[in-house]
Amino acid sequence: MAAATNFSHSPLISKTRTYSLNHYPFPKNTILPFKLSKSYSLKPLSLKAVISQQNPATTTTQETTQFKHCFTKSQDGFLYCENLKVQEIMESVERRPFYLYSKPQITRNVEAYKDALEGLSSIIGYAIKANNNLKILEHLRGLGCGAVLVSGNELRLALRAGFDPTRCIFNGNGKLLDDLVLAAQEGVFVNVDSEFDLENIVAAARIAGKKVNVLLRINPDVDPQVHPYVATGNKNSKFGIRNEKLQWFLDAVKAHPNELKLVGAHCHLGSTITKVDIFRDAAALMVNYIDEIRSQGFEVDYLNIGGGLGIDYYHSGAILPTPRDLIDTVRELVLSRNLNLIIEPGRSLIANTCCLVNRVTGVKTNGTKNFVVIDGSMAELIRPSLYDAYQHIELVSPASPDAEVSTFDVVGPVCESADFLGKDRELSTPAKGAGLVVHDAGAYCMSMASTYNLKMRPPEYWVEEDGSVSKIRHGETFEDHIRFFEGL
């Protein structure tokens, strides 16, 4: 991974930015000044990962480079984001759950992929589904990323954020005709997922009056050994074309020379993958398909191996494969066929850059279980409820010296027994109002948030390179909800 950068911090930064969505009547970016603690010590962490979320004790033996992570518990017992106390940030923003990001960590994550891809012709296509914050997208675009889209609105947002459409890839098993027309007009790569998808792409090309660059999404039937909900490349998946149907699709593309140009092949195995040899196995299959496609006269220049690299949700000391580990497994195959490589990271670019920051409402017991009740919930962070996913939880400040250490379920106020952020967590009994964070919340948390129980979606902030804290998304309000019914 890229090494940490040292940043000088100013206690007061007087600068503002306006939102690109200027039709939405919000004020300028909020800058939150506060004093830094004069005494802190950040300890470098060696990020590692488990082989599978189902078995955190199983690890690999590969060494990795130590680097400073953006969220660090210091020797004083306080949690810091970069060099800022999270507790002090909490005291400077709205008193409600919020997402807190490190902008420098986002940069470091992208640089790790760029370093790994050196020597290859490539596109880093950020998967917008992981996190669709406009300010984050603008930053990723500025770092040279393309975008991976799975809906028409994601395509529109990518265009609003300034992404080069010729470095964007439109995926999905149910793309709609109107959205495909926009993709055709803008020159976006489109993945062919099925027979009816191909028919819709042809129709869109005719409406737009433009030939569409397409890749065939081939299901390689490779088991990524992850949660079944996020496995996308095995034979039971709803995604992609069956490899035995390849010839049918090649003939169909040949039959539409004015509408389609086949430029590559695509596969996607799944998400939270921590065995990079799985990517090598899939790439080996894919280059064989490319050889077959080329043998029939197609000028195929792109191999898209998807995304899905996992992160260390457990914070357990297991070893995390790096972007370089991933790219090095496919490098020689890509070079041997003189291909442009497309990679589609989402989680591995954004997940570890963010925490969901909450306050403790109270502590209770039912006689057999102890509960820490917080103001955040499954509405803001559904992964534990939906996937039984583990995300690390800790207090942002040292507990009282006489606080008893107990085992707690960390739960929210939503009227569902499924409303939990973590189960069986050993924590010092927190005081009412204490800060508590759920780590690694940058991916598939805010983007999957809801207003269930009319819990309005929270604001988002990030720590910038200069040490200031900026609001990058307004929190929703009750008045926002009422506006949906005005004039009806």
Tab-separated table of C-alpha atoms in Angstrom:
chain	number	residue	atom	x	y	z
A	1	MET	CA	0.000	0.000	0.000
A	2	ALA	CA	1.047	3.605	-0.449
A	3	ALA	CA	2.961	5.104	2.419
A	4	ALA	CA	1.317	7.626	4.691
A	5	THR	CA	1.761	11.304	4.006
A	6	ASN	CA	2.550	13.768	6.784
A	7	PHE	CA	0.197	16.731	6.852
A	8	SER	CA	0.584	20.056	8.626
A	9	HIS	CA	-2.631	21.161	10.282
A	10	SER	CA	-3.916	24.663	10.857
A	11	PRO	CA	-6.376	25.222	13.721
A	12	LEU	CA	-8.473	27.493	11.542
A	13	ILE	CA	-8.981	27.126	7.818
A	14	SER	CA	-11.037	29.855	6.157
A	15	LYS	CA	-12.110	28.472	2.832
A	16	THR	CA	-15.390	27.328	1.333
A	17	ARG	CA	-16.609	25.373	-1.651
A	18	THR	CA	-19.993	25.368	-3.328
A	19	TYR	CA	-21.912	22.253	-4.290
A	20	SER	CA	-22.051	21.271	-7.940
A	21	LEU	CA	-25.784	20.515	-7.599
A	22	ASN	CA	-26.536	24.216	-7.633
A	23	HIS	CA	-30.244	23.690	-8.152
A	24	TYR	CA	-30.424	22.268	-4.638
A	25	PRO	CA	-30.723	25.248	-2.262
A	26	PHE	CA	-28.083	24.335	0.311
A	27	PRO	CA	-25.406	26.634	1.734
A	28	LYS	CA	-21.723	26.361	0.903
A	29	ASN	CA	-19.504	23.611	2.245
A	30	THR	CA	-19.262	23.914	5.987
A	31	ILE	CA	-15.758	24.293	7.427
A	32	LEU	CA	-15.468	23.281	11.043
A	33	PRO	CA	-12.583	24.899	12.899
A	34	PHE	CA	-11.395	23.579	16.234
A	35	LYS	CA	-8.189	23.278	18.167
A	36	LEU	CA	-6.055	20.197	17.860
A	37	SER	CA	-4.870	18.276	20.854
A	38	LYS	CA	-1.265	19.279	21.539
A	39	SER	CA	-0.266	15.800	22.519
A	40	TYR	CA	-0.932	12.744	20.425
A	41	SER	CA	0.929	9.740	19.154
A	42	LEU	CA	-0.196	7.788	16.116
A	43	LYS	CA	0.854	4.162	15.936
A	44	PRO	CA	1.363	2.577	12.507
A	45	LEU	CA	-0.826	-0.425	11.838
A	46	SER	CA	-0.061	-3.403	9.663
A	47	LEU	CA	-3.318	-3.945	7.781
A	48	LYS	CA	-4.126	-7.584	7.287
A	49	ALA	CA	-7.197	-9.540	6.337
A	50	VAL	CA	-8.909	-12.820	7.025
A	51	ILE	CA	-9.303	-15.423	4.324
A	52	SER	CA	-13.049	-15.427	4.830
A	53	GLN	CA	-15.439	-13.427	6.953
A	54	GLN	CA	-16.814	-16.681	8.255
A	55	ASN	CA	-13.463	-17.677	9.774
A	56	PRO	CA	-11.471	-14.769	11.194
A	57	ALA	CA	-8.861	-17.067	12.714
A	58	THR	CA	-7.648	-18.374	9.345
A	59	THR	CA	-4.850	-16.295	7.798
A	60	THR	CA	-2.342	-16.324	5.006
A	61	THR	CA	1.404	-15.936	5.489
A	62	GLN	CA	2.205	-13.154	3.041
A	63	GLU	CA	3.967	-10.078	4.452
A	64	THR	CA	2.773	-6.572	3.689
A	65	THR	CA	4.052	-3.040	4.127
A	66	GLN	CA	3.265	-1.175	7.326
A	67	PHE	CA	1.514	2.139	6.917
A	68	LYS	CA	-0.406	4.612	9.004
A	69	HIS	CA	-4.153	4.137	8.765
A	70	CYS	CA	-6.431	7.158	8.992
A	71	PHE	CA	-8.318	5.962	12.117
A	72	THR	CA	-5.917	5.237	14.957
A	73	LYS	CA	-6.340	4.696	18.702
A	74	SER	CA	-3.534	6.675	20.320
A	75	GLN	CA	-1.700	6.040	23.563
A	76	ASP	CA	-3.917	8.620	25.271
A	77	GLY	CA	-6.924	6.337	24.686
A	78	PHE	CA	-8.579	8.647	22.153
A	79	LEU	CA	-9.473	7.718	18.584
A	80	TYR	CA	-8.003	9.987	15.905
A	81	CYS	CA	-8.910	10.489	12.254
A	82	GLU	CA	-5.617	11.444	10.668
A	83	ASN	CA	-4.346	13.796	13.427
A	84	LEU	CA	-7.730	14.988	14.697
A	85	LYS	CA	-9.535	13.686	17.773
A	86	VAL	CA	-12.844	12.162	16.754
A	87	GLN	CA	-14.257	13.344	20.087
A	88	GLU	CA	-13.470	16.956	19.178
A	89	ILE	CA	-14.999	16.506	15.733
A	90	MET	CA	-18.162	15.166	17.415
A	91	GLU	CA	-18.375	18.317	19.489
A	92	SER	CA	-18.098	20.506	16.380
A	93	VAL	CA	-20.788	18.997	14.129
A	94	GLU	CA	-24.507	18.250	14.247
A	95	ARG	CA	-25.556	16.164	17.240
A	96	ARG	CA	-26.710	13.090	15.333
A	97	PRO	CA	-25.053	10.026	13.788
A	98	PHE	CA	-22.698	10.999	10.978
A	99	TYR	CA	-20.187	9.483	8.590
A	100	LEU	CA	-16.611	10.688	8.956
A	101	TYR	CA	-14.114	10.141	6.120
A	102	SER	CA	-10.430	10.781	5.564
A	103	LYS	CA	-9.850	12.421	2.196
A	104	PRO	CA	-6.095	11.654	2.382
A	105	GLN	CA	-6.875	7.955	2.941
A	106	ILE	CA	-8.980	7.911	-0.213
A	107	THR	CA	-5.998	9.347	-2.066
A	108	ARG	CA	-3.633	6.779	-0.557
A	109	ASN	CA	-5.949	3.928	-1.586
A	110	VAL	CA	-6.121	5.147	-5.173
A	111	GLU	CA	-2.352	5.649	-5.316
A	112	ALA	CA	-1.880	2.030	-4.193
A	113	TYR	CA	-3.822	0.863	-7.271
A	114	LYS	CA	-2.002	3.294	-9.565
A	115	ASP	CA	1.366	2.063	-8.287
A	116	ALA	CA	0.288	-1.571	-8.742
A	117	LEU	CA	-0.827	-0.933	-12.328
A	118	GLU	CA	2.438	0.692	-13.403
A	119	GLY	CA	3.571	-0.778	-16.717
A	120	LEU	CA	0.049	-1.753	-17.776
A	121	SER	CA	-2.442	0.128	-19.917
A	122	SER	CA	-5.389	0.276	-17.549
A	123	ILE	CA	-8.551	1.915	-16.270
A	124	ILE	CA	-9.315	2.084	-12.547
A	125	GLY	CA	-13.103	2.072	-12.715
A	126	TYR	CA	-14.472	3.076	-9.308
A	127	ALA	CA	-17.692	1.183	-8.516
A	128	ILE	CA	-20.127	3.996	-7.725
A	129	LYS	CA	-22.551	1.569	-6.064
A	130	ALA	CA	-20.122	1.352	-3.117
A	131	ASN	CA	-20.503	5.032	-2.263
A	132	ASN	CA	-22.190	7.675	-4.398
A	133	ASN	CA	-21.247	10.867	-2.544
A	134	LEU	CA	-20.747	13.545	-5.199
A	135	LYS	CA	-17.758	15.183	-3.483
A	136	ILE	CA	-16.013	11.801	-3.176
A	137	LEU	CA	-16.719	11.075	-6.836
A	138	GLU	CA	-15.250	14.419	-7.877
A	139	HIS	CA	-12.131	13.648	-5.851
A	140	LEU	CA	-11.759	10.178	-7.393
A	141	ARG	CA	-12.221	11.626	-10.873
A	142	GLY	CA	-9.513	14.170	-10.092
A	143	LEU	CA	-7.200	11.305	-9.136
A	144	GLY	CA	-7.667	9.777	-12.589
A	145	CYS	CA	-10.319	7.142	-11.938
A	146	GLY	CA	-13.006	6.084	-14.342
A	147	ALA	CA	-16.409	4.949	-13.103
A	148	VAL	CA	-18.361	1.701	-13.049
A	149	LEU	CA	-22.116	2.161	-13.263
A	150	VAL	CA	-25.040	-0.158	-12.587
A	151	SER	CA	-27.957	2.217	-13.168
A	152	GLY	CA	-28.900	5.159	-15.292
A	153	ASN	CA	-28.798	7.514	-12.344
A	154	GLU	CA	-25.263	6.390	-11.516
A	155	LEU	CA	-24.356	7.239	-15.101
A	156	ARG	CA	-25.957	10.678	-14.739
A	157	LEU	CA	-24.117	11.243	-11.465
A	158	ALA	CA	-20.805	10.204	-13.021
A	159	LEU	CA	-21.340	12.724	-15.801
A	160	ARG	CA	-22.255	15.403	-13.231
A	161	ALA	CA	-19.047	14.600	-11.337
A	162	GLY	CA	-17.041	15.136	-14.524
A	163	PHE	CA	-15.920	11.590	-15.308
A	164	ASP	CA	-14.696	10.939	-18.844
A	165	PRO	CA	-17.514	8.776	-20.271
A	166	THR	CA	-15.028	6.865	-22.431
A	167	ARG	CA	-13.477	5.621	-19.163
A	168	CYS	CA	-16.848	4.511	-17.750
A	169	ILE	CA	-18.331	1.015	-17.838
A	170	PHE	CA	-22.076	0.314	-17.638
A	171	ASN	CA	-22.786	-3.034	-15.955
A	172	GLY	CA	-25.978	-4.737	-14.847
A	173	ASN	CA	-28.322	-7.581	-15.647
A	174	GLY	CA	-31.383	-5.377	-16.205
A	175	LYS	CA	-30.234	-2.183	-17.934
A	176	LEU	CA	-33.151	-0.090	-19.198
A	177	LEU	CA	-33.458	1.179	-22.756
A	178	ASP	CA	-33.515	4.899	-21.874
A	179	ASP	CA	-30.367	4.500	-19.797
A	180	LEU	CA	-28.660	2.554	-22.569
A	181	VAL	CA	-29.495	5.342	-25.021
A	182	LEU	CA	-27.710	7.825	-22.752
A	183	ALA	CA	-24.726	5.464	-22.458
A	184	ALA	CA	-24.599	5.135	-26.251
A	185	GLN	CA	-24.778	8.895	-26.744
A	186	GLU	CA	-21.937	9.494	-24.283
A	187	GLY	CA	-19.600	6.756	-25.563
A	188	VAL	CA	-19.661	4.605	-22.421
A	189	PHE	CA	-18.447	0.987	-22.500
A	190	VAL	CA	-21.433	-1.340	-22.066
A	191	ASN	CA	-21.245	-4.902	-20.825
A	192	VAL	CA	-23.549	-7.396	-22.537
A	193	ASP	CA	-25.217	-9.519	-19.869
A	194	SER	CA	-27.913	-11.522	-21.694
A	195	GLU	CA	-29.752	-12.049	-24.966
A	196	PHE	CA	-32.382	-9.419	-24.151
A	197	ASP	CA	-29.670	-7.055	-22.930
A	198	LEU	CA	-27.950	-7.326	-26.300
A	199	GLU	CA	-31.247	-6.598	-28.069
A	200	ASN	CA	-31.730	-3.479	-25.920
A	201	ILE	CA	-28.178	-2.281	-26.613
A	202	VAL	CA	-28.763	-2.660	-30.355
A	203	ALA	CA	-31.999	-0.683	-30.059
A	204	ALA	CA	-30.246	2.013	-28.019
A	205	ALA	CA	-27.475	2.293	-30.611
A	206	ARG	CA	-30.037	2.858	-33.349
A	207	ILE	CA	-31.894	5.502	-31.345
A	208	ALA	CA	-28.658	7.296	-30.458
A	209	GLY	CA	-27.250	6.923	-33.949
A	210	LYS	CA	-23.953	5.721	-32.512
A	211	LYS	CA	-22.050	2.452	-32.464
A	212	VAL	CA	-21.630	1.117	-28.923
A	213	ASN	CA	-18.375	-0.338	-27.611
A	214	VAL	CA	-19.391	-3.528	-25.820
A	215	LEU	CA	-17.726	-6.178	-23.690
A	216	LEU	CA	-19.192	-9.629	-23.183
A	217	ARG	CA	-19.730	-10.383	-19.490
A	218	ILE	CA	-18.838	-14.053	-19.319
A	219	ASN	CA	-19.684	-16.046	-16.221
A	220	PRO	CA	-16.456	-17.998	-15.547
A	221	ASP	CA	-18.085	-20.235	-12.897
A	222	VAL	CA	-15.342	-19.533	-10.347
A	223	ASP	CA	-16.228	-19.820	-6.657
A	224	PRO	CA	-14.976	-16.678	-4.853
A	225	GLN	CA	-15.579	-18.271	-1.419
A	226	VAL	CA	-17.562	-15.336	-0.046
A	227	HIS	CA	-21.063	-14.717	1.304
A	228	PRO	CA	-23.555	-16.043	-1.291
A	229	TYR	CA	-25.275	-12.651	-1.524
A	230	VAL	CA	-22.102	-11.077	-2.937
A	231	ALA	CA	-20.922	-13.954	-5.153
A	232	THR	CA	-21.461	-12.968	-8.780
A	233	GLY	CA	-19.249	-15.258	-10.873
A	234	ASN	CA	-20.542	-18.764	-10.178
A	235	LYS	CA	-22.961	-20.771	-12.279
A	236	ASN	CA	-25.978	-19.910	-10.105
A	237	SER	CA	-25.487	-16.158	-10.417
A	238	LYS	CA	-28.016	-13.936	-12.172
A	239	PHE	CA	-25.128	-12.086	-13.849
A	240	GLY	CA	-23.368	-12.718	-17.146
A	241	ILE	CA	-23.685	-15.068	-20.071
A	242	ARG	CA	-23.017	-18.789	-19.818
A	243	ASN	CA	-19.662	-19.607	-21.346
A	244	GLU	CA	-21.227	-22.281	-23.554
A	245	LYS	CA	-23.362	-19.533	-25.161
A	246	LEU	CA	-20.329	-17.520	-26.227
A	247	GLN	CA	-20.622	-18.438	-29.903
A	248	TRP	CA	-24.268	-17.339	-30.036
A	249	PHE	CA	-23.290	-13.897	-28.766
A	250	LEU	CA	-20.360	-13.621	-31.168
A	251	ASP	CA	-22.681	-14.395	-34.064
A	252	ALA	CA	-25.209	-11.849	-32.768
A	253	VAL	CA	-22.555	-9.127	-32.594
A	254	LYS	CA	-21.411	-9.982	-36.133
A	255	ALA	CA	-25.014	-9.564	-37.277
A	256	HIS	CA	-25.090	-5.930	-36.047
A	257	PRO	CA	-21.915	-4.276	-37.394
A	258	ASN	CA	-23.521	-0.820	-37.494
A	259	GLU	CA	-24.636	-0.913	-33.866
A	260	LEU	CA	-22.024	-2.900	-31.950
A	261	LYS	CA	-18.264	-3.034	-31.724
A	262	LEU	CA	-16.965	-5.849	-29.536
A	263	VAL	CA	-13.884	-4.527	-27.762
A	264	GLY	CA	-13.399	-6.857	-24.801
A	265	ALA	CA	-14.491	-9.450	-22.286
A	266	HIS	CA	-15.568	-8.960	-18.693
A	267	CYS	CA	-16.023	-11.072	-15.608
A	268	HIS	CA	-16.861	-10.263	-12.001
A	269	LEU	CA	-16.431	-12.875	-9.279
A	270	GLY	CA	-17.948	-11.246	-6.216
A	271	SER	CA	-17.121	-9.047	-3.267
A	272	THR	CA	-14.968	-9.235	-0.092
A	273	ILE	CA	-12.500	-11.558	-1.868
A	274	THR	CA	-9.292	-12.182	0.094
A	275	LYS	CA	-7.675	-14.906	-2.065
A	276	VAL	CA	-6.086	-13.199	-5.032
A	277	ASP	CA	-5.283	-16.463	-6.803
A	278	ILE	CA	-9.015	-16.584	-7.574
A	279	PHE	CA	-8.487	-13.571	-9.855
A	280	ARG	CA	-5.587	-15.380	-11.557
A	281	ASP	CA	-7.773	-18.438	-12.176
A	282	ALA	CA	-10.529	-16.277	-13.661
A	283	ALA	CA	-8.094	-14.272	-15.811
A	284	ALA	CA	-6.602	-17.469	-17.203
A	285	LEU	CA	-10.052	-18.549	-18.318
A	286	MET	CA	-10.841	-15.118	-19.720
A	287	VAL	CA	-7.734	-14.820	-21.898
A	288	ASN	CA	-8.604	-18.179	-23.427
A	289	TYR	CA	-12.025	-16.791	-24.316
A	290	ILE	CA	-10.322	-13.701	-25.756
A	291	ASP	CA	-8.096	-15.952	-27.876
A	292	GLU	CA	-11.239	-17.630	-29.249
A	293	ILE	CA	-12.923	-14.264	-29.883
A	294	ARG	CA	-9.855	-12.899	-31.666
A	295	SER	CA	-9.619	-16.017	-33.797
A	296	GLN	CA	-12.984	-15.049	-35.305
A	297	GLY	CA	-11.717	-11.672	-36.470
A	298	PHE	CA	-12.721	-9.413	-33.572
A	299	GLU	CA	-10.236	-6.733	-32.472
A	300	VAL	CA	-10.569	-7.253	-28.741
A	301	ASP	CA	-8.302	-5.031	-26.661
A	302	TYR	CA	-9.834	-4.997	-23.170
A	303	LEU	CA	-9.950	-7.469	-20.306
A	304	ASN	CA	-12.165	-6.386	-17.422
A	305	ILE	CA	-11.574	-8.576	-14.343
A	306	GLY	CA	-14.074	-6.739	-12.161
A	307	GLY	CA	-13.473	-5.785	-8.547
A	308	GLY	CA	-14.166	-7.344	-5.192
A	309	LEU	CA	-10.891	-7.160	-3.230
A	310	GLY	CA	-11.693	-7.533	0.466
A	311	ILE	CA	-10.569	-5.474	3.430
A	312	ASP	CA	-9.784	-6.231	7.074
A	313	TYR	CA	-13.178	-5.736	8.679
A	314	TYR	CA	-12.094	-7.732	11.734
A	315	HIS	CA	-9.015	-5.615	12.582
A	316	SER	CA	-7.675	-8.968	13.712
A	317	GLY	CA	-4.052	-8.911	12.543
A	318	ALA	CA	-4.643	-11.271	9.619
A	319	ILE	CA	-2.942	-10.380	6.335
A	320	LEU	CA	-4.641	-8.244	3.712
A	321	PRO	CA	-3.805	-8.791	0.029
A	322	THR	CA	-2.836	-5.465	-1.478
A	323	PRO	CA	-3.765	-4.035	-4.878
A	324	ARG	CA	-0.262	-4.995	-6.027
A	325	ASP	CA	-0.862	-8.597	-4.912
A	326	LEU	CA	-4.021	-8.606	-7.004
A	327	ILE	CA	-2.546	-7.009	-10.115
A	328	ASP	CA	0.590	-9.144	-10.007
A	329	THR	CA	-1.535	-12.302	-10.245
A	330	VAL	CA	-2.863	-11.224	-13.656
A	331	ARG	CA	-0.036	-9.007	-14.951
A	332	GLU	CA	1.724	-11.585	-17.157
A	333	LEU	CA	-1.535	-12.838	-18.629
A	334	VAL	CA	-2.546	-9.293	-19.567
A	335	LEU	CA	0.856	-8.508	-21.075
A	336	SER	CA	0.971	-11.801	-22.961
A	337	ARG	CA	-2.150	-10.795	-24.922
A	338	ASN	CA	-1.301	-7.076	-25.188
A	339	LEU	CA	-4.536	-6.152	-23.417
A	340	ASN	CA	-5.797	-3.049	-21.678
A	341	LEU	CA	-6.812	-4.022	-18.145
A	342	ILE	CA	-9.971	-2.696	-16.526
A	343	ILE	CA	-10.288	-3.143	-12.770
A	344	GLU	CA	-13.449	-2.204	-10.836
A	345	PRO	CA	-12.581	-1.524	-7.178
A	346	GLY	CA	-15.210	-0.121	-4.853
A	347	ARG	CA	-14.868	-1.440	-1.316
A	348	SER	CA	-11.065	-1.514	-1.369
A	349	LEU	CA	-10.945	2.167	-2.385
A	350	ILE	CA	-13.465	3.588	0.054
A	351	ALA	CA	-14.449	1.236	2.905
A	352	ASN	CA	-11.543	1.820	5.280
A	353	THR	CA	-11.662	5.598	4.813
A	354	CYS	CA	-14.764	6.084	6.965
A	355	CYS	CA	-16.426	5.456	10.317
A	356	LEU	CA	-20.064	5.806	11.308
A	357	VAL	CA	-19.884	7.964	14.433
A	358	ASN	CA	-22.633	7.465	17.030
A	359	ARG	CA	-23.512	8.466	20.580
A	360	VAL	CA	-24.512	6.070	23.330
A	361	THR	CA	-28.141	6.512	24.380
A	362	GLY	CA	-27.842	4.085	27.265
A	363	VAL	CA	-26.885	0.638	28.517
A	364	LYS	CA	-29.355	-2.097	29.514
A	365	THR	CA	-29.576	-5.827	30.214
A	366	ASN	CA	-32.355	-8.366	29.824
A	367	GLY	CA	-30.769	-10.727	32.338
A	368	THR	CA	-28.958	-12.815	29.737
A	369	LYS	CA	-27.753	-10.181	27.271
A	370	ASN	CA	-26.164	-6.784	27.759
A	371	PHE	CA	-26.923	-4.025	25.266
A	372	VAL	CA	-25.289	-0.750	24.328
A	373	VAL	CA	-28.040	1.288	22.679
A	374	ILE	CA	-26.808	3.994	20.285
A	375	ASP	CA	-28.468	6.629	18.119
A	376	GLY	CA	-27.227	4.965	14.912
A	377	SER	CA	-28.961	1.874	13.558
A	378	MET	CA	-29.518	-0.567	10.721
A	379	ALA	CA	-31.090	2.352	8.830
A	380	GLU	CA	-27.677	3.991	8.562
A	381	LEU	CA	-25.586	0.812	8.363
A	382	ILE	CA	-27.383	-2.342	7.257
A	383	ARG	CA	-24.482	-4.690	6.457
A	384	PRO	CA	-24.525	-6.515	9.834
A	385	SER	CA	-28.287	-7.083	9.596
A	386	LEU	CA	-28.324	-7.950	5.890
A	387	TYR	CA	-25.182	-10.090	5.588
A	388	ASP	CA	-24.430	-10.891	9.236
A	389	ALA	CA	-21.283	-8.911	8.467
A	390	TYR	CA	-18.692	-8.024	11.086
A	391	GLN	CA	-17.494	-4.421	11.419
A	392	HIS	CA	-15.109	-3.383	14.172
A	393	ILE	CA	-16.589	-1.233	16.951
A	394	GLU	CA	-14.832	0.877	19.566
A	395	LEU	CA	-15.311	3.876	21.835
A	396	VAL	CA	-13.805	7.161	20.721
A	397	SER	CA	-12.615	8.201	24.203
A	398	PRO	CA	-11.169	6.337	27.180
A	399	ALA	CA	-13.833	4.972	29.503
A	400	SER	CA	-14.016	5.840	33.172
A	401	PRO	CA	-11.316	3.971	35.175
A	402	ASP	CA	-14.042	2.179	37.156
A	403	ALA	CA	-16.057	1.169	34.061
A	404	GLU	CA	-16.664	-2.579	33.997
A	405	VAL	CA	-15.597	-4.485	30.869
A	406	SER	CA	-18.503	-6.603	29.645
A	407	THR	CA	-19.800	-8.323	26.533
A	408	PHE	CA	-22.455	-6.295	24.714
A	409	ASP	CA	-24.639	-6.346	21.659
A	410	VAL	CA	-24.448	-2.879	20.087
A	411	VAL	CA	-27.953	-2.013	18.888
A	412	GLY	CA	-29.943	0.931	17.585
A	413	PRO	CA	-33.428	2.311	18.274
A	414	VAL	CA	-35.154	0.861	15.194
A	415	CYS	CA	-38.181	-1.328	15.920
A	416	GLU	CA	-36.616	-4.563	14.641
A	417	SER	CA	-34.715	-7.311	16.422
A	418	ALA	CA	-32.453	-7.250	13.360
A	419	ASP	CA	-31.334	-3.742	14.323
A	420	PHE	CA	-27.807	-4.444	15.504
A	421	LEU	CA	-24.404	-3.069	14.545
A	422	GLY	CA	-22.409	-5.749	16.330
A	423	LYS	CA	-22.965	-8.743	18.584
A	424	ASP	CA	-20.942	-10.057	21.515
A	425	ARG	CA	-18.452	-7.181	21.587
A	426	GLU	CA	-16.193	-6.758	24.604
A	427	LEU	CA	-16.304	-3.094	25.621
A	428	SER	CA	-15.790	-0.988	28.699
A	429	THR	CA	-19.274	-0.005	29.851
A	430	PRO	CA	-19.757	3.386	28.167
A	431	ALA	CA	-21.281	6.433	29.773
A	432	LYS	CA	-24.449	7.961	28.395
A	433	GLY	CA	-23.527	10.239	25.495
A	434	ALA	CA	-20.145	8.589	24.901
A	435	GLY	CA	-18.937	8.388	21.311
A	436	LEU	CA	-18.848	4.995	19.591
A	437	VAL	CA	-17.730	4.282	16.040
A	438	VAL	CA	-18.382	1.494	13.572
A	439	HIS	CA	-15.264	1.182	11.436
A	440	ASP	CA	-14.858	0.573	7.702
A	441	ALA	CA	-18.195	2.179	6.887
A	442	GLY	CA	-17.236	3.854	3.613
A	443	ALA	CA	-18.617	1.156	1.306
A	444	TYR	CA	-22.166	-0.171	1.094
A	445	CYS	CA	-23.283	1.706	4.208
A	446	MET	CA	-24.458	5.201	3.311
A	447	SER	CA	-25.249	4.001	-0.222
A	448	MET	CA	-27.594	1.376	1.289
A	449	ALA	CA	-28.988	3.615	4.035
A	450	SER	CA	-32.746	4.087	4.375
A	451	THR	CA	-35.286	6.214	6.193
A	452	TYR	CA	-36.889	3.265	7.974
A	453	ASN	CA	-38.697	4.417	11.127
A	454	LEU	CA	-38.257	7.895	9.607
A	455	LYS	CA	-34.617	7.965	10.660
A	456	MET	CA	-33.328	10.585	8.284
A	457	ARG	CA	-30.121	9.720	6.442
A	458	PRO	CA	-27.127	11.274	8.188
A	459	PRO	CA	-24.694	13.995	7.151
A	460	GLU	CA	-21.213	13.176	5.887
A	461	TYR	CA	-17.941	14.961	6.662
A	462	TRP	CA	-14.325	14.454	5.759
A	463	VAL	CA	-10.959	15.470	7.122
A	464	GLU	CA	-9.080	17.274	4.374
A	465	GLU	CA	-5.369	17.303	3.652
A	466	ASP	CA	-4.892	20.595	5.481
A	467	GLY	CA	-6.543	19.377	8.690
A	468	SER	CA	-9.892	21.117	8.248
A	469	VAL	CA	-13.173	19.223	8.479
A	470	SER	CA	-15.735	19.845	5.714
A	471	LYS	CA	-19.308	18.765	5.343
A	472	ILE	CA	-19.614	16.807	2.099
A	473	ARG	CA	-23.289	15.877	2.354
A	474	HIS	CA	-26.155	17.467	4.225
A	475	GLY	CA	-28.115	15.264	6.583
A	476	GLU	CA	-31.727	14.740	5.597
A	477	THR	CA	-34.464	16.316	7.703
A	478	PHE	CA	-38.109	15.720	8.473
A	479	GLU	CA	-38.908	18.714	6.270
A	480	ASP	CA	-37.162	16.967	3.351
A	481	HIS	CA	-39.562	14.053	3.817
A	482	ILE	CA	-42.626	16.304	3.881
A	483	ARG	CA	-41.562	17.988	0.632
A	484	PHE	CA	-42.269	14.739	-1.260
A	485	PHE	CA	-45.977	15.292	-0.572
A	486	GLU	CA	-46.272	18.985	-1.365
A	487	GLY	CA	-48.842	19.866	-4.009
A	488	LEU	CA	-50.421	16.409	-4.131
